[in-house]
Tab-separated table of N, CA, C and O in Angstrom:
chain	number	residue	atom	x	y	z
A	1	MET	N	75.341	101.229	124.396
A	1	MET	CA	75.562	100.115	122.986
A	1	MET	C	75.450	100.114	122.053
A	1	MET	O	73.695	100.575	121.861
A	2	PRO	N	74.622	99.888	120.756
A	2	PRO	CA	74.796	99.740	119.397
A	2	PRO	C	73.803	98.130	119.218
A	2	PRO	O	73.568	97.657	119.899
A	3	ARG	N	72.830	99.208	117.899
A	3	ARG	CA	71.381	97.855	117.559
A	3	ARG	C	71.716	96.695	117.397
A	3	ARG	O	70.689	95.773	117.397
A	4	ILE	N	72.634	97.109	116.993
A	4	ILE	CA	73.838	96.093	115.150
A	4	ILE	C	74.820	95.308	116.238
A	4	ILE	O	76.372	96.338	116.181
A	5	PRO	N	75.153	93.887	117.616
A	5	PRO	CA	76.688	93.805	117.699
A	5	PRO	C	77.241	94.429	116.414
A	5	PRO	O	77.634	93.424	114.937
A	6	LEU	N	78.366	95.062	116.345
A	6	LEU	CA	79.390	94.544	115.602
A	6	LEU	C	80.361	94.041	116.191
A	6	LEU	O	81.080	94.327	117.203
A	7	PRO	N	81.225	93.246	115.215
A	7	PRO	CA	81.926	92.251	114.968
A	7	PRO	C	83.888	92.977	115.336
A	7	PRO	O	83.697	93.378	114.630
A	8	ALA	N	84.578	92.673	117.183
A	8	ALA	CA	85.934	93.582	116.776
A	8	ALA	C	87.330	92.714	116.309
A	8	ALA	O	87.303	93.215	115.866
A	9	ALA	N	86.968	91.960	116.589
A	9	ALA	CA	87.270	90.392	115.885
A	9	ALA	C	86.450	89.351	114.711
A	9	ALA	O	85.173	89.192	115.047
A	10	ARG	N	86.699	88.969	114.142
A	10	ARG	CA	86.556	87.179	113.509
A	10	ARG	C	85.937	85.938	113.950
A	10	ARG	O	85.300	85.738	113.760
A	11	GLU	N	86.296	86.798	115.656
A	11	GLU	CA	86.048	85.465	116.430
A	11	GLU	C	84.549	85.652	116.842
A	11	GLU	O	84.310	85.053	117.159
A	12	ASP	N	84.384	86.998	117.054
A	12	ASP	CA	83.197	87.453	116.955
A	12	ASP	C	81.891	86.812	116.302
A	12	ASP	O	81.022	87.025	116.577
A	13	LEU	N	82.304	86.525	114.995
A	13	LEU	CA	81.292	85.884	113.785
A	13	LEU	C	80.941	84.676	113.471
A	13	LEU	O	81.422	83.645	114.828
A	14	THR	N	79.573	84.341	113.144
A	14	THR	CA	78.842	83.377	113.816
A	14	THR	C	78.747	82.000	111.839
A	14	THR	O	78.794	81.363	112.102
A	15	GLU	N	78.508	82.555	110.947
A	15	GLU	CA	78.475	82.012	110.080
A	15	GLU	C	79.855	81.867	109.331
A	15	GLU	O	81.034	83.232	108.928
A	16	ASP	N	80.110	80.573	108.659
A	16	ASP	CA	81.173	81.185	107.253
A	16	ASP	C	81.110	81.945	106.710
A	16	ASP	O	81.585	82.376	105.545
A	17	ALA	N	80.335	82.668	106.096
A	17	ALA	CA	79.943	83.749	105.530
A	17	ALA	C	80.181	85.181	105.470
A	17	ALA	O	80.882	85.536	103.925
A	18	GLN	N	80.080	84.705	107.251
A	18	GLN	CA	80.456	86.590	107.220
A	18	GLN	C	82.477	86.648	107.714
A	18	GLN	O	82.492	86.996	107.157
A	19	ARG	N	82.758	84.607	108.133
A	19	ARG	CA	84.327	84.829	108.001
A	19	ARG	C	84.709	84.937	106.183
A	19	ARG	O	85.418	85.237	106.441
A	20	GLU	N	84.381	84.535	105.384
A	20	GLU	CA	84.975	84.632	103.791
A	20	GLU	C	85.143	86.203	103.541
A	20	GLU	O	85.995	86.618	103.328
A	21	VAL	N	83.364	87.680	103.717
A	21	VAL	CA	84.130	88.206	103.859
A	21	VAL	C	84.924	89.348	104.410
A	21	VAL	O	85.974	90.157	104.254
A	22	TRP	N	84.733	88.338	105.401
A	22	TRP	CA	85.576	89.484	106.905
A	22	TRP	C	86.829	89.376	105.993
A	22	TRP	O	88.390	89.865	106.534
A	23	ASP	N	87.631	88.018	105.956
A	23	ASP	CA	89.229	87.533	104.717
A	23	ASP	C	89.597	88.154	103.996
A	23	ASP	O	90.648	89.277	104.059
A	24	ARG	N	88.650	88.362	102.936
A	24	ARG	CA	88.651	88.713	102.103
A	24	ARG	C	89.017	90.379	102.341
A	24	ARG	O	89.839	90.620	101.221
A	25	VAL	N	88.127	90.536	103.059
A	25	VAL	CA	88.351	92.646	103.000
A	25	VAL	C	89.835	92.928	103.488
A	25	VAL	O	90.646	93.989	103.471
A	26	VAL	N	90.258	91.919	104.606
A	26	VAL	CA	91.629	91.534	106.080
A	26	VAL	C	92.473	91.611	105.058
A	26	VAL	O	93.867	92.560	104.892
A	27	SER	N	92.317	90.891	103.832
A	27	SER	CA	93.133	90.559	102.951
A	27	SER	C	93.389	91.833	101.812
A	27	SER	O	95.266	91.585	100.788
A	28	GLY	N	92.725	91.916	101.510
A	28	GLY	CA	92.865	93.121	100.283
A	28	GLY	C	92.801	94.204	100.884
A	28	GLY	O	94.037	95.081	102.015
A	29	PRO	N	93.530	95.444	99.847
A	29	PRO	CA	93.624	96.763	99.958
A	29	PRO	C	93.575	97.947	101.257
A	29	PRO	O	93.947	98.453	101.733
A	30	ARG	N	92.391	97.307	101.540
A	30	ARG	CA	91.967	99.008	103.567
A	30	ARG	C	92.712	97.353	104.324
A	30	ARG	O	93.362	98.516	105.203
A	31	GLY	N	91.949	96.408	104.588
A	31	GLY	CA	92.980	95.214	105.045
A	31	GLY	C	92.826	95.476	106.654
A	31	GLY	O	93.742	95.152	107.672
A	32	ARG	N	92.049	96.193	107.129
A	32	ARG	CA	90.171	96.003	108.417
A	32	ARG	C	89.315	95.506	107.792
A	32	ARG	O	88.619	96.626	107.439
A	33	VAL	N	88.467	95.289	108.718
A	33	VAL	CA	86.983	95.884	109.347
A	33	VAL	C	87.225	97.081	109.541
A	33	VAL	O	86.907	97.019	110.675
A	34	VAL	N	85.941	98.371	109.022
A	34	VAL	CA	85.974	99.084	109.816
A	34	VAL	C	84.953	99.836	109.640
A	34	VAL	O	84.024	99.916	108.725
A	35	GLY	N	84.846	100.804	110.419
A	35	GLY	CA	83.139	102.074	109.568
A	35	GLY	C	82.067	101.095	109.893
A	35	GLY	O	81.373	99.608	110.803
A	36	PRO	N	81.455	101.453	109.215
A	36	PRO	CA	79.545	100.888	109.277
A	36	PRO	C	79.813	98.812	108.246
A	36	PRO	O	78.590	98.160	108.431
A	37	LEU	N	80.985	98.244	107.798
A	37	LEU	CA	80.892	97.857	107.009
A	37	LEU	C	81.152	96.089	107.776
A	37	LEU	O	80.434	95.740	108.619
A	38	ARG	N	81.117	96.358	109.592
A	38	ARG	CA	80.863	96.155	111.204
A	38	ARG	C	79.654	95.539	111.047
A	38	ARG	O	78.842	94.366	111.377
A	39	ALA	N	79.052	96.327	110.424
A	39	ALA	CA	77.398	95.786	110.679
A	39	ALA	C	76.827	95.388	109.549
A	39	ALA	O	76.649	94.455	109.865
A	40	ALA	N	76.804	95.730	108.533
A	40	ALA	CA	77.335	94.973	107.476
A	40	ALA	C	77.368	93.683	107.137
A	40	ALA	O	76.973	92.708	106.324
A	41	ILE	N	78.199	93.296	108.137
A	41	ILE	CA	79.048	91.788	108.261
A	41	ILE	C	77.940	91.314	108.530
A	41	ILE	O	78.131	89.654	108.483
A	42	HIS	N	77.173	91.096	108.563
A	42	HIS	CA	76.062	90.595	109.454
A	42	HIS	C	74.953	90.381	107.951
A	42	HIS	O	74.069	88.983	108.389
A	43	ALA	N	74.557	90.363	107.095
A	43	ALA	CA	74.445	90.355	105.563
A	43	ALA	C	76.011	90.258	103.953
A	43	ALA	O	75.439	91.363	104.016
A	44	PRO	N	75.914	88.871	104.868
A	44	PRO	CA	77.356	88.576	104.206
A	44	PRO	C	77.355	89.480	102.410
A	44	PRO	O	77.919	89.937	101.873
A	45	ASP	N	76.292	88.980	101.755
A	45	ASP	CA	75.700	89.252	100.003
A	45	ASP	C	76.086	90.585	100.247
A	45	ASP	O	76.290	91.883	99.420
A	46	LEU	N	75.437	91.561	101.079
A	46	LEU	CA	75.400	92.757	101.819
A	46	LEU	C	76.954	93.793	101.647
A	46	LEU	O	78.001	94.702	101.237
A	47	ALA	N	77.686	92.968	101.897
A	47	ALA	CA	78.694	93.264	102.816
A	47	ALA	C	79.599	93.138	101.718
A	47	ALA	O	80.595	93.721	101.579
A	48	ARG	N	80.011	91.674	101.340
A	48	ARG	CA	80.447	91.699	99.970
A	48	ARG	C	80.007	93.065	98.986
A	48	ARG	O	81.460	93.018	98.028
A	49	ALA	N	79.391	93.237	98.850
A	49	ALA	CA	79.098	94.071	97.832
A	49	ALA	C	79.881	95.146	98.058
A	49	ALA	O	80.329	96.474	96.900
A	50	TRP	N	79.165	95.971	99.224
A	50	TRP	CA	79.160	97.400	99.630
A	50	TRP	C	80.958	97.861	100.195
A	50	TRP	O	81.665	98.321	99.201
A	51	SER	N	81.689	95.835	100.420
A	51	SER	CA	83.315	96.304	99.961
A	51	SER	C	83.868	96.663	99.462
A	51	SER	O	84.645	97.472	98.858
A	52	ALA	N	83.035	95.574	97.972
A	52	ALA	CA	83.735	95.619	96.180
A	52	ALA	C	83.901	97.420	95.893
A	52	ALA	O	84.197	98.196	95.498
A	53	LEU	N	82.845	97.732	96.788
A	53	LEU	CA	82.300	99.146	95.656
A	53	LEU	C	82.874	99.731	95.952
A	53	LEU	O	83.532	100.629	95.447
A	54	GLY	N	83.751	99.990	97.746
A	54	GLY	CA	84.076	100.890	97.753
A	54	GLY	C	85.576	100.911	98.064
A	54	GLY	O	86.604	102.224	98.480
A	55	GLU	N	86.208	99.532	97.254
A	55	GLU	CA	87.356	99.881	97.871
A	55	GLU	C	87.648	99.920	95.846
A	55	GLU	O	89.071	101.463	95.813
A	56	SER	N	86.660	99.982	95.354
A	56	SER	CA	86.896	101.200	93.735
A	56	SER	C	86.733	102.494	94.025
A	56	SER	O	87.573	102.673	92.952
A	57	LEU	N	85.868	102.978	94.638
A	57	LEU	CA	85.889	104.316	94.759
A	57	LEU	C	86.460	104.544	95.202
A	57	LEU	O	88.200	105.297	94.888
A	58	ARG	N	87.945	103.829	96.157
A	58	ARG	CA	88.809	104.634	96.692
A	58	ARG	C	89.889	104.215	95.909
A	58	ARG	O	91.404	104.838	96.539
A	59	PHE	N	89.801	102.824	96.167
A	59	PHE	CA	91.709	102.669	95.455
A	59	PHE	C	91.736	102.343	94.024
A	59	PHE	O	92.539	101.719	93.573
A	60	GLY	N	90.650	102.069	93.312
A	60	GLY	CA	90.596	102.355	91.603
A	60	GLY	C	90.460	102.946	91.197
A	60	GLY	O	90.826	103.387	89.552
A	61	THR	N	90.629	105.431	91.634
A	61	THR	CA	90.688	105.965	91.393
A	61	THR	C	92.304	106.752	90.840
A	61	THR	O	93.347	105.207	90.872
A	62	SER	N	91.809	107.423	89.656
A	62	SER	CA	93.702	107.056	88.866
A	62	SER	C	94.553	108.533	89.854
A	62	SER	O	95.700	108.875	89.842
A	63	LEU	N	93.757	109.106	91.603
A	63	LEU	CA	94.466	110.453	91.827
A	63	LEU	C	95.612	109.153	92.788
A	63	LEU	O	95.147	108.081	93.077
A	64	GLY	N	95.980	109.689	92.723
A	64	GLY	CA	96.718	109.080	94.441
A	64	GLY	C	96.795	109.299	95.700
A	64	GLY	O	95.126	109.212	95.742
A	65	LYS	N	97.029	107.798	96.399
A	65	LYS	CA	96.720	107.891	97.823
A	65	LYS	C	96.924	110.197	98.256
A	65	LYS	O	95.214	109.528	99.478
A	66	ARG	N	97.239	110.416	99.258
A	66	ARG	CA	97.540	111.548	99.254
A	66	ARG	C	95.704	112.223	98.758
A	66	ARG	O	95.723	113.199	99.697
A	67	LEU	N	96.404	113.187	97.610
A	67	LEU	CA	95.001	114.028	97.425
A	67	LEU	C	93.277	112.854	96.953
A	67	LEU	O	92.652	112.774	97.483
A	68	ALA	N	93.228	111.172	97.236
A	68	ALA	CA	92.244	110.346	96.735
A	68	ALA	C	92.211	110.437	98.757
A	68	ALA	O	90.549	111.045	99.034
A	69	GLU	N	92.408	110.610	99.802
A	69	GLU	CA	92.428	110.132	101.412
A	69	GLU	C	91.805	112.766	101.319
A	69	GLU	O	90.580	112.480	101.675
A	70	LEU	N	92.116	113.077	100.760
A	70	LEU	CA	91.764	114.496	100.955
A	70	LEU	C	90.329	114.694	100.155
A	70	LEU	O	90.022	115.804	100.843
A	71	ALA	N	90.563	113.845	99.074
A	71	ALA	CA	88.974	113.903	98.839
A	71	ALA	C	87.973	113.729	99.575
A	71	ALA	O	86.533	114.783	99.957
A	72	ILE	N	88.329	112.666	100.127
A	72	ILE	CA	87.173	111.796	100.986
A	72	ILE	C	86.377	112.788	103.218
A	72	ILE	O	86.003	113.285	102.530
A	73	ILE	N	88.315	113.374	103.073
A	73	ILE	CA	88.306	114.154	103.961
A	73	ILE	C	87.316	115.212	104.318
A	73	ILE	O	87.164	115.841	104.668
A	74	VAL	N	87.582	115.838	103.822
A	74	VAL	CA	86.455	116.728	102.373
A	74	VAL	C	85.581	116.057	102.870
A	74	VAL	O	84.177	117.710	102.642
A	75	THR	N	85.039	115.698	101.563
A	75	THR	CA	83.535	115.455	101.389
A	75	THR	C	82.851	114.531	103.284
A	75	THR	O	81.799	115.228	102.811
A	76	GLY	N	83.620	114.219	103.125
A	76	GLY	CA	83.127	113.868	104.786
A	76	GLY	C	83.123	115.255	105.981
A	76	GLY	O	81.590	115.531	106.144
A	77	ARG	N	83.970	115.949	106.083
A	77	ARG	CA	83.691	116.843	106.823
A	77	ARG	C	82.382	117.992	106.429
A	77	ARG	O	81.996	119.010	106.484
A	78	ARG	N	82.400	118.125	105.120
A	78	ARG	CA	80.848	118.921	103.961
A	78	ARG	C	80.027	118.039	105.303
A	78	ARG	O	78.664	118.687	104.985
A	79	TRP	N	80.045	117.303	104.253
A	79	TRP	CA	78.023	116.229	104.444
A	79	TRP	C	78.979	116.043	105.993
A	79	TRP	O	77.874	115.221	107.043
A	80	SER	N	78.935	116.429	107.012
A	80	SER	CA	79.559	115.844	108.285
A	80	SER	C	79.489	114.839	109.602
A	80	SER	O	78.724	113.725	109.651
A	81	ALA	N	80.411	113.334	107.742
A	81	ALA	CA	80.586	111.879	108.373
A	81	ALA	C	81.317	111.467	109.007
A	81	ALA	O	82.570	112.312	108.699
A	82	GLN	N	81.349	111.568	110.273
A	82	GLN	CA	81.887	111.104	111.388
A	82	GLN	C	82.805	110.181	111.295
A	82	GLN	O	83.539	110.731	112.176
A	83	VAL	N	81.927	109.017	110.985
A	83	VAL	CA	83.298	107.186	110.113
A	83	VAL	C	83.961	108.032	109.143
A	83	VAL	O	84.899	107.860	109.656
A	84	GLU	N	83.962	108.362	108.531
A	84	GLU	CA	84.830	108.893	107.280
A	84	GLU	C	85.465	110.435	107.697
A	84	GLU	O	86.309	109.724	107.479
A	85	TRP	N	85.114	110.963	109.067
A	85	TRP	CA	86.511	111.522	108.709
A	85	TRP	C	87.745	111.216	110.080
A	85	TRP	O	88.547	110.933	109.673
A	86	PHE	N	87.009	110.195	110.735
A	86	PHE	CA	87.614	109.677	111.689
A	86	PHE	C	88.644	108.843	110.908
A	86	PHE	O	89.633	108.873	111.124
A	87	VAL	N	88.299	107.732	110.582
A	87	VAL	CA	89.405	106.946	109.386
A	87	VAL	C	89.857	107.778	108.252
A	87	VAL	O	91.078	107.090	108.533
A	88	HIS	N	89.161	108.031	107.681
A	88	HIS	CA	90.752	108.380	106.675
A	88	HIS	C	91.020	110.032	107.344
A	88	HIS	O	92.251	110.642	106.644
A	89	ALA	N	90.922	110.942	107.930
A	89	ALA	CA	91.155	111.969	108.378
A	89	ALA	C	93.265	111.158	109.246
A	89	ALA	O	93.905	111.485	108.551
A	90	ARG	N	93.145	110.537	110.005
A	90	ARG	CA	94.022	108.356	109.532
A	90	ARG	C	95.235	108.761	108.685
A	90	ARG	O	95.863	108.715	108.302
A	91	ALA	N	93.873	107.750	108.080
A	91	ALA	CA	94.953	107.791	106.514
A	91	ALA	C	94.541	109.545	105.319
A	91	ALA	O	96.432	108.786	105.320
A	92	ALA	N	94.947	110.134	105.693
A	92	ALA	CA	95.246	111.019	105.202
A	92	ALA	C	97.236	111.427	105.772
A	92	ALA	O	97.477	111.310	104.898
A	93	ALA	N	96.665	111.749	107.550
A	93	ALA	CA	97.825	111.881	107.687
A	93	ALA	C	99.125	110.080	107.060
A	93	ALA	O	100.205	110.920	106.816
A	94	ASP	N	99.189	109.581	107.278
A	94	ASP	CA	99.539	107.812	106.652
A	94	ASP	C	100.006	108.395	105.162
A	94	ASP	O	100.599	108.287	105.107
A	95	ALA	N	99.041	108.818	104.321
A	95	ALA	CA	99.457	108.752	102.974
A	95	ALA	C	99.967	110.143	102.829
A	95	ALA	O	100.834	110.455	101.427
A	96	GLY	N	100.474	110.885	104.223
A	96	GLY	CA	101.317	112.096	103.701
A	96	GLY	C	100.910	113.432	103.111
A	96	GLY	O	101.053	114.514	103.069
A	97	LEU	N	99.267	113.720	104.254
A	97	LEU	CA	99.141	114.829	104.176
A	97	LEU	C	99.255	115.887	105.298
A	97	LEU	O	99.147	114.990	106.046
A	98	GLU	N	99.899	116.971	105.625
A	98	GLU	CA	100.003	117.495	106.200
A	98	GLU	C	98.835	118.395	107.077
A	98	GLU	O	97.496	118.016	107.024
A	99	PRO	N	99.419	118.008	108.604
A	99	PRO	CA	98.794	118.050	109.381
A	99	PRO	C	98.662	118.931	109.537
A	99	PRO	O	96.040	119.155	109.654
A	100	GLU	N	98.561	121.054	109.083
A	100	GLU	CA	97.728	121.826	109.192
A	100	GLU	C	96.601	121.741	108.588
A	100	GLU	O	95.486	121.883	108.583
A	101	ILE	N	96.893	120.968	106.653
A	101	ILE	CA	95.298	120.924	106.446
A	101	ILE	C	94.764	120.562	106.827
A	101	ILE	O	92.566	120.591	105.997
A	102	ILE	N	95.031	119.102	107.386
A	102	ILE	CA	93.843	117.945	108.552
A	102	ILE	C	93.193	118.982	109.356
A	102	ILE	O	91.946	118.739	109.037
A	103	ALA	N	93.712	119.788	110.157
A	103	ALA	CA	93.866	120.094	110.585
A	103	ALA	C	92.594	121.554	109.523
A	103	ALA	O	90.996	121.788	110.883
A	104	ALA	N	93.006	122.164	108.909
A	104	ALA	CA	92.118	123.758	108.866
A	104	ALA	C	91.137	122.784	108.089
A	104	ALA	O	89.741	123.613	108.170
A	105	ILE	N	90.516	121.717	107.508
A	105	ILE	CA	89.856	121.150	106.601
A	105	ILE	C	88.551	121.241	108.048
A	105	ILE	O	87.943	120.899	108.050
């Protein structure tokens, strides 16, 4: 069991501020609340800033989606960041990165 409860759905949240962050993330380019953001949502100000930074780094780049996801999984693999790998390997495949490339990384 995690040390911090990780909400799986909006209904699991106890504060209006948490629900506001959840709604903003789900309606934005991410489309879902995933990974460490689920823990950060217990501190809505932190989660709001964290999400904005992540969206800027991931979606505000001049790289195309395929290349951006490649950069993320290479970095995630280099630093053994399991959450980044888990989330972004699937996103890289969805963005058109070939399965052989993902497997090689």
